[in-house]
């Protein structure tokens, strides 16, 4: 039972890492800044 819990925990950590990397590239590998897409042209700092 302990082996199962350890194996599932490692799988969960790996899945979170993959999801984090994919999300990062979805937002920051695009052609423009994510903040600019959200705010628009008329936004002031």
CSV table of C-alpha atoms in Angstrom, one decimal:
chain,number,residue,atom,x,y,z
A,1,UNK,CA,0.0,0.0,0.0
A,2,UNK,CA,2.9,2.4,0.8
A,3,UNK,CA,4.4,1.7,-2.6
A,4,UNK,CA,1.1,2.6,-4.3
A,5,UNK,CA,0.9,5.9,-2.4
A,6,UNK,CA,4.5,6.8,-3.2
A,7,UNK,CA,4.0,5.9,-6.9
A,8,UNK,CA,0.8,8.0,-7.1
A,9,UNK,CA,2.5,11.0,-5.4
A,10,UNK,CA,5.4,10.9,-7.8
A,11,UNK,CA,3.0,10.8,-10.7
A,12,UNK,CA,1.1,13.7,-9.3
A,13,UNK,CA,4.2,15.8,-8.9
A,14,UNK,CA,5.3,15.0,-12.5
A,15,UNK,CA,1.8,15.9,-13.8
A,16,UNK,CA,1.9,19.2,-12.1
A,17,UNK,CA,5.3,20.0,-13.5
A,18,UNK,CA,4.1,19.1,-17.0
A,19,UNK,CA,1.0,21.3,-16.6
A,20,UNK,CA,3.1,24.2,-15.3
A,21,UNK,CA,5.5,24.0,-18.3
A,22,UNK,CA,2.7,23.8,-20.8
A,23,UNK,CA,0.9,26.7,-19.2
A,24,UNK,CA,4.1,28.8,-19.2
A,25,UNK,CA,4.7,28.2,-22.9
A,26,UNK,CA,1.1,28.9,-23.8
A,27,UNK,CA,1.3,32.3,-22.2
A,28,UNK,CA,4.9,33.4,-22.8
A,29,UNK,CA,5.9,31.8,-26.1
A,30,UNK,CA,3.2,33.6,-27.9
A,31,UNK,CA,3.7,36.6,-30.2
A,32,UNK,CA,2.8,39.2,-27.6
A,33,UNK,CA,2.8,40.0,-23.9
A,34,UNK,CA,0.0,38.3,-21.9
A,35,UNK,CA,-0.6,41.5,-19.9
A,36,UNK,CA,-1.1,43.5,-23.1
A,37,UNK,CA,-3.6,41.0,-24.4
A,38,UNK,CA,-5.6,41.2,-21.2
A,39,UNK,CA,-5.5,44.9,-20.7
A,40,UNK,CA,-5.8,46.2,-24.3
A,41,UNK,CA,-4.3,49.4,-25.9
A,42,UNK,CA,-5.9,52.0,-23.6
A,43,UNK,CA,-4.6,50.6,-20.4
A,44,UNK,CA,-2.4,52.8,-18.1
A,45,UNK,CA,0.0,51.4,-15.6
